[in-house]
Amino acid sequence: MGRIFQFEEEKLISFESFEKANKKIDKTINEKIPQFKEHFKKVGIEFKDVKCITPNTNKEDAQEWIINSDFIMLMGGNPFLQKDLIEVKGLSNLIKNHNGVIMGFSAGAMNMSKYIIITPCSEEYPEFDVRVGLNLSEISMLS
C-alpha cells in the first residue's frame, strides 16, 4: 500500500460509539487505537497526533479536532449511537466538508453512507431499521 495517503501533520481523529462508555472508551484508547496505528505504520503511515472523540469530549474540542485533522476514522460499534454522537457534537457538516481522508469500519462505514440499513440479525438489532447516514458516498450500507 505504501504512502497512498499524504498528510501535512498526520493527525488522526477516531470516533467510537459507546454502549458501556467507560469500559469501551478505555478499550478503544488502550487497545484499538494502538492496533490501528501499528497497522498503518506497517504500510508507511505514521500518525503523530491521535484524538478519540467520545461522549465525554467537549463539543468545541471535538469540532476543532475535526477542522484540524488530516484523517478521520469512523470506528465500529452501534451506528445509531455513533451518528447521535456526531450530531450532538455538531460534527456532521464539518465531516461532510472535510478535505482529508475519511475511513469507516463497520458502523463507521455505515454512517458514511446515504442510508444506514439494519436487517434483523441479533438481539441488539431485532428489527429492520433504516435511518439517514452522513451521505458521504452516495451509496447505502446494509448490515
PDB file of C-alpha atoms in Angstrom:
ATOM      1  CA  MET A   1       0.000   0.000   0.000  1.00  0.00           C
ATOM      2  CA  GLY A   2       2.906   2.338   0.693  1.00  0.00           C
ATOM      3  CA  ARG A   3       2.278   6.048   1.139  1.00  0.00           C
ATOM      4  CA  ILE A   4      -1.039   6.355  -0.655  1.00  0.00           C
ATOM      5  CA  PHE A   5      -2.255   8.901   1.887  1.00  0.00           C
ATOM      6  CA  GLN A   6      -0.143  12.041   2.219  1.00  0.00           C
ATOM      7  CA  PHE A   7      -0.845  14.359   5.149  1.00  0.00           C
ATOM      8  CA  GLU A   8       0.773  17.543   6.379  1.00  0.00           C
ATOM      9  CA  GLU A   9       0.985  16.557  10.036  1.00  0.00           C
ATOM     10  CA  GLU A  10      -0.739  13.169  10.024  1.00  0.00           C
ATOM     11  CA  LYS A  11      -3.402  13.832  12.634  1.00  0.00           C
ATOM     12  CA  LEU A  12      -5.988  11.092  13.104  1.00  0.00           C
ATOM     13  CA  ILE A  13      -9.425  11.587  14.591  1.00  0.00           C
ATOM     14  CA  SER A  14     -11.218   8.472  15.779  1.00  0.00           C
ATOM     15  CA  PHE A  15     -14.880   8.080  16.666  1.00  0.00           C
ATOM     16  CA  GLU A  16     -16.190   5.282  18.807  1.00  0.00           C
ATOM     17  CA  SER A  17     -19.812   4.639  19.685  1.00  0.00           C
ATOM     18  CA  PHE A  18     -20.284   3.521  23.259  1.00  0.00           C
ATOM     19  CA  GLU A  19     -22.959   1.456  24.950  1.00  0.00           C
ATOM     20  CA  LYS A  20     -20.898   0.884  28.122  1.00  0.00           C
ATOM     21  CA  ALA A  21     -18.974   4.120  27.966  1.00  0.00           C
ATOM     22  CA  ASN A  22     -16.026   3.915  30.347  1.00  0.00           C
ATOM     23  CA  LYS A  23     -15.075   0.299  29.611  1.00  0.00           C
ATOM     24  CA  LYS A  24     -15.341   0.800  25.839  1.00  0.00           C
ATOM     25  CA  ILE A  25     -13.521   4.139  25.954  1.00  0.00           C
ATOM     26  CA  ASP A  26     -10.626   2.544  27.824  1.00  0.00           C
ATOM     27  CA  LYS A  27     -10.528  -0.399  25.405  1.00  0.00           C
ATOM     28  CA  THR A  28     -10.597   1.921  22.392  1.00  0.00           C
ATOM     29  CA  ILE A  29      -7.862   4.210  23.697  1.00  0.00           C
ATOM     30  CA  ASN A  30      -5.626   1.487  25.131  1.00  0.00           C
ATOM     31  CA  GLU A  31      -6.151  -1.322  22.604  1.00  0.00           C
ATOM     32  CA  LYS A  32      -7.980  -0.424  19.379  1.00  0.00           C
ATOM     33  CA  ILE A  33      -6.260   2.848  18.505  1.00  0.00           C
ATOM     34  CA  PRO A  34      -2.735   1.498  19.144  1.00  0.00           C
ATOM     35  CA  GLN A  35      -3.582  -1.529  16.962  1.00  0.00           C
ATOM     36  CA  PHE A  36      -4.799   0.682  14.113  1.00  0.00           C
ATOM     37  CA  LYS A  37      -1.745   2.940  14.463  1.00  0.00           C
ATOM     38  CA  GLU A  38       0.517  -0.116  14.221  1.00  0.00           C
ATOM     39  CA  HIS A  39      -1.297  -1.431  11.121  1.00  0.00           C
ATOM     40  CA  PHE A  40      -0.961   1.940   9.385  1.00  0.00           C
ATOM     41  CA  LYS A  41       2.690   2.219  10.433  1.00  0.00           C
ATOM     42  CA  LYS A  42       3.414  -1.113   8.714  1.00  0.00           C
ATOM     43  CA  VAL A  43       2.342   0.431   5.395  1.00  0.00           C
ATOM     44  CA  GLY A  44       4.279   3.657   5.887  1.00  0.00           C
ATOM     45  CA  ILE A  45       1.645   5.871   7.511  1.00  0.00           C
ATOM     46  CA  GLU A  46       2.610   7.109  10.949  1.00  0.00           C
ATOM     47  CA  PHE A  47       0.235   9.342  12.894  1.00  0.00           C
ATOM     48  CA  LYS A  48       1.875  11.986  15.081  1.00  0.00           C
ATOM     49  CA  ASP A  49      -1.268  13.012  16.938  1.00  0.00           C
ATOM     50  CA  VAL A  50      -4.329  10.877  17.642  1.00  0.00           C
ATOM     51  CA  LYS A  51      -7.535  12.053  19.307  1.00  0.00           C
ATOM     52  CA  CYS A  52     -10.585   9.970  20.179  1.00  0.00           C
ATOM     53  CA  ILE A  53     -13.956  11.723  20.270  1.00  0.00           C
ATOM     54  CA  THR A  54     -16.171  10.224  22.964  1.00  0.00           C
ATOM     55  CA  PRO A  55     -19.355  11.308  24.734  1.00  0.00           C
ATOM     56  CA  ASN A  56     -17.066  12.931  27.317  1.00  0.00           C
ATOM     57  CA  THR A  57     -15.251  15.079  24.741  1.00  0.00           C
ATOM     58  CA  ASN A  58     -16.011  18.787  24.913  1.00  0.00           C
ATOM     59  CA  LYS A  59     -18.065  19.860  21.851  1.00  0.00           C
ATOM     60  CA  GLU A  60     -15.699  22.713  20.967  1.00  0.00           C
ATOM     61  CA  ASP A  61     -12.643  20.439  21.229  1.00  0.00           C
ATOM     62  CA  ALA A  62     -14.305  17.820  19.017  1.00  0.00           C
ATOM     63  CA  GLN A  63     -15.090  20.441  16.381  1.00  0.00           C
ATOM     64  CA  GLU A  64     -11.552  21.849  16.487  1.00  0.00           C
ATOM     65  CA  TRP A  65     -10.070  18.350  16.147  1.00  0.00           C
ATOM     66  CA  ILE A  66     -12.190  17.671  13.040  1.00  0.00           C
ATOM     67  CA  ILE A  67     -11.273  21.001  11.467  1.00  0.00           C
ATOM     68  CA  ASN A  68      -7.544  20.424  12.064  1.00  0.00           C
ATOM     69  CA  SER A  69      -7.436  16.721  11.184  1.00  0.00           C
ATOM     70  CA  ASP A  70      -5.906  15.072   8.151  1.00  0.00           C
ATOM     71  CA  PHE A  71      -7.611  11.712   8.603  1.00  0.00           C
ATOM     72  CA  ILE A  72     -10.937  10.822  10.218  1.00  0.00           C
ATOM     73  CA  MET A  73     -11.556   7.218  11.173  1.00  0.00           C
ATOM     74  CA  LEU A  74     -15.145   6.284  11.999  1.00  0.00           C
ATOM     75  CA  MET A  75     -14.829   3.155  14.148  1.00  0.00           C
ATOM     76  CA  GLY A  76     -17.247   0.261  14.624  1.00  0.00           C
ATOM     77  CA  GLY A  77     -19.953  -0.272  17.214  1.00  0.00           C
ATOM     78  CA  ASN A  78     -23.579   0.784  17.086  1.00  0.00           C
ATOM     79  CA  PRO A  79     -24.057   3.002  14.007  1.00  0.00           C
ATOM     80  CA  PHE A  80     -27.024   4.816  15.521  1.00  0.00           C
ATOM     81  CA  LEU A  81     -25.177   5.736  18.714  1.00  0.00           C
ATOM     82  CA  GLN A  82     -22.207   6.882  16.645  1.00  0.00           C
ATOM     83  CA  LYS A  83     -24.452   9.041  14.443  1.00  0.00           C
ATOM     84  CA  ASP A  84     -26.066  10.515  17.570  1.00  0.00           C
ATOM     85  CA  LEU A  85     -22.610  11.368  18.923  1.00  0.00           C
ATOM     86  CA  ILE A  86     -21.706  13.084  15.653  1.00  0.00           C
ATOM     87  CA  GLU A  87     -24.942  15.111  15.784  1.00  0.00           C
ATOM     88  CA  VAL A  88     -24.675  16.025  19.491  1.00  0.00           C
ATOM     89  CA  LYS A  89     -21.137  17.317  18.984  1.00  0.00           C
ATOM     90  CA  GLY A  90     -22.195  19.345  15.915  1.00  0.00           C
ATOM     91  CA  LEU A  91     -19.809  17.498  13.603  1.00  0.00           C
ATOM     92  CA  SER A  92     -21.956  16.442  10.626  1.00  0.00           C
ATOM     93  CA  ASN A  93     -21.231  19.408   8.380  1.00  0.00           C
ATOM     94  CA  LEU A  94     -17.590  19.522   9.455  1.00  0.00           C
ATOM     95  CA  ILE A  95     -17.183  15.874   8.451  1.00  0.00           C
ATOM     96  CA  LYS A  96     -19.122  16.357   5.195  1.00  0.00           C
ATOM     97  CA  ASN A  97     -16.864  19.287   4.258  1.00  0.00           C
ATOM     98  CA  HIS A  98     -13.626  17.649   5.445  1.00  0.00           C
ATOM     99  CA  ASN A  99     -10.832  17.895   2.860  1.00  0.00           C
ATOM    100  CA  GLY A 100      -8.782  14.988   4.209  1.00  0.00           C
ATOM    101  CA  VAL A 101      -9.275  11.247   4.172  1.00  0.00           C
ATOM    102  CA  ILE A 102     -12.279   9.667   5.908  1.00  0.00           C
ATOM    103  CA  MET A 103     -12.313   5.933   6.549  1.00  0.00           C
ATOM    104  CA  GLY A 104     -15.077   3.922   8.161  1.00  0.00           C
ATOM    105  CA  PHE A 105     -15.040   0.462   9.688  1.00  0.00           C
ATOM    106  CA  SER A 106     -18.309  -1.434  10.127  1.00  0.00           C
ATOM    107  CA  ALA A 107     -20.647   1.062  11.853  1.00  0.00           C
ATOM    108  CA  GLY A 108     -18.388   3.885  10.688  1.00  0.00           C
ATOM    109  CA  ALA A 109     -18.711   2.764   7.052  1.00  0.00           C
ATOM    110  CA  MET A 110     -22.462   2.551   7.530  1.00  0.00           C
ATOM    111  CA  ASN A 111     -22.521   6.136   8.812  1.00  0.00           C
ATOM    112  CA  MET A 112     -20.607   7.294   5.746  1.00  0.00           C
ATOM    113  CA  SER A 113     -23.398   6.031   3.508  1.00  0.00           C
ATOM    114  CA  LYS A 114     -26.598   7.730   2.361  1.00  0.00           C
ATOM    115  CA  TYR A 115     -28.731   5.387   4.470  1.00  0.00           C
ATOM    116  CA  ILE A 116     -27.865   3.133   7.381  1.00  0.00           C
ATOM    117  CA  ILE A 117     -29.803  -0.085   6.800  1.00  0.00           C
ATOM    118  CA  ILE A 118     -30.036  -2.665   9.571  1.00  0.00           C
ATOM    119  CA  THR A 119     -31.695  -6.022   8.991  1.00  0.00           C
ATOM    120  CA  PRO A 120     -32.804  -8.201  11.921  1.00  0.00           C
ATOM    121  CA  CYS A 121     -29.613 -10.043  12.848  1.00  0.00           C
ATOM    122  CA  SER A 122     -29.161 -10.123  16.629  1.00  0.00           C
ATOM    123  CA  GLU A 123     -30.646  -9.181  19.976  1.00  0.00           C
ATOM    124  CA  GLU A 124     -29.116  -5.734  19.545  1.00  0.00           C
ATOM    125  CA  TYR A 125     -30.802  -5.335  16.124  1.00  0.00           C
ATOM    126  CA  PRO A 126     -34.061  -7.349  16.299  1.00  0.00           C
ATOM    127  CA  GLU A 127     -35.935  -5.285  13.690  1.00  0.00           C
ATOM    128  CA  PHE A 128     -35.444  -3.840  10.233  1.00  0.00           C
ATOM    129  CA  ASP A 129     -34.296  -0.219  10.632  1.00  0.00           C
ATOM    130  CA  VAL A 130     -33.372   2.426   8.051  1.00  0.00           C
ATOM    131  CA  ARG A 131     -32.007   5.841   9.024  1.00  0.00           C
ATOM    132  CA  VAL A 132     -30.236   8.665   7.234  1.00  0.00           C
ATOM    133  CA  GLY A 133     -26.444   8.473   7.230  1.00  0.00           C
ATOM    134  CA  LEU A 134     -23.907  11.223   6.547  1.00  0.00           C
ATOM    135  CA  ASN A 135     -24.220  10.655   2.779  1.00  0.00           C
ATOM    136  CA  LEU A 136     -20.502  10.914   2.078  1.00  0.00           C
ATOM    137  CA  SER A 137     -20.544   8.306  -0.663  1.00  0.00           C
ATOM    138  CA  GLU A 138     -23.942   8.244  -2.442  1.00  0.00           C
ATOM    139  CA  ILE A 139     -24.224   4.551  -1.519  1.00  0.00           C
ATOM    140  CA  SER A 140     -26.002   2.761   1.304  1.00  0.00           C
ATOM    141  CA  MET A 141     -24.546   0.113   3.594  1.00  0.00           C
ATOM    142  CA  LEU A 142     -26.561  -2.890   4.640  1.00  0.00           C
ATOM    143  CA  SER A 143     -25.941  -4.917   7.771  1.00  0.00           C
TER     144      SER A 143
END
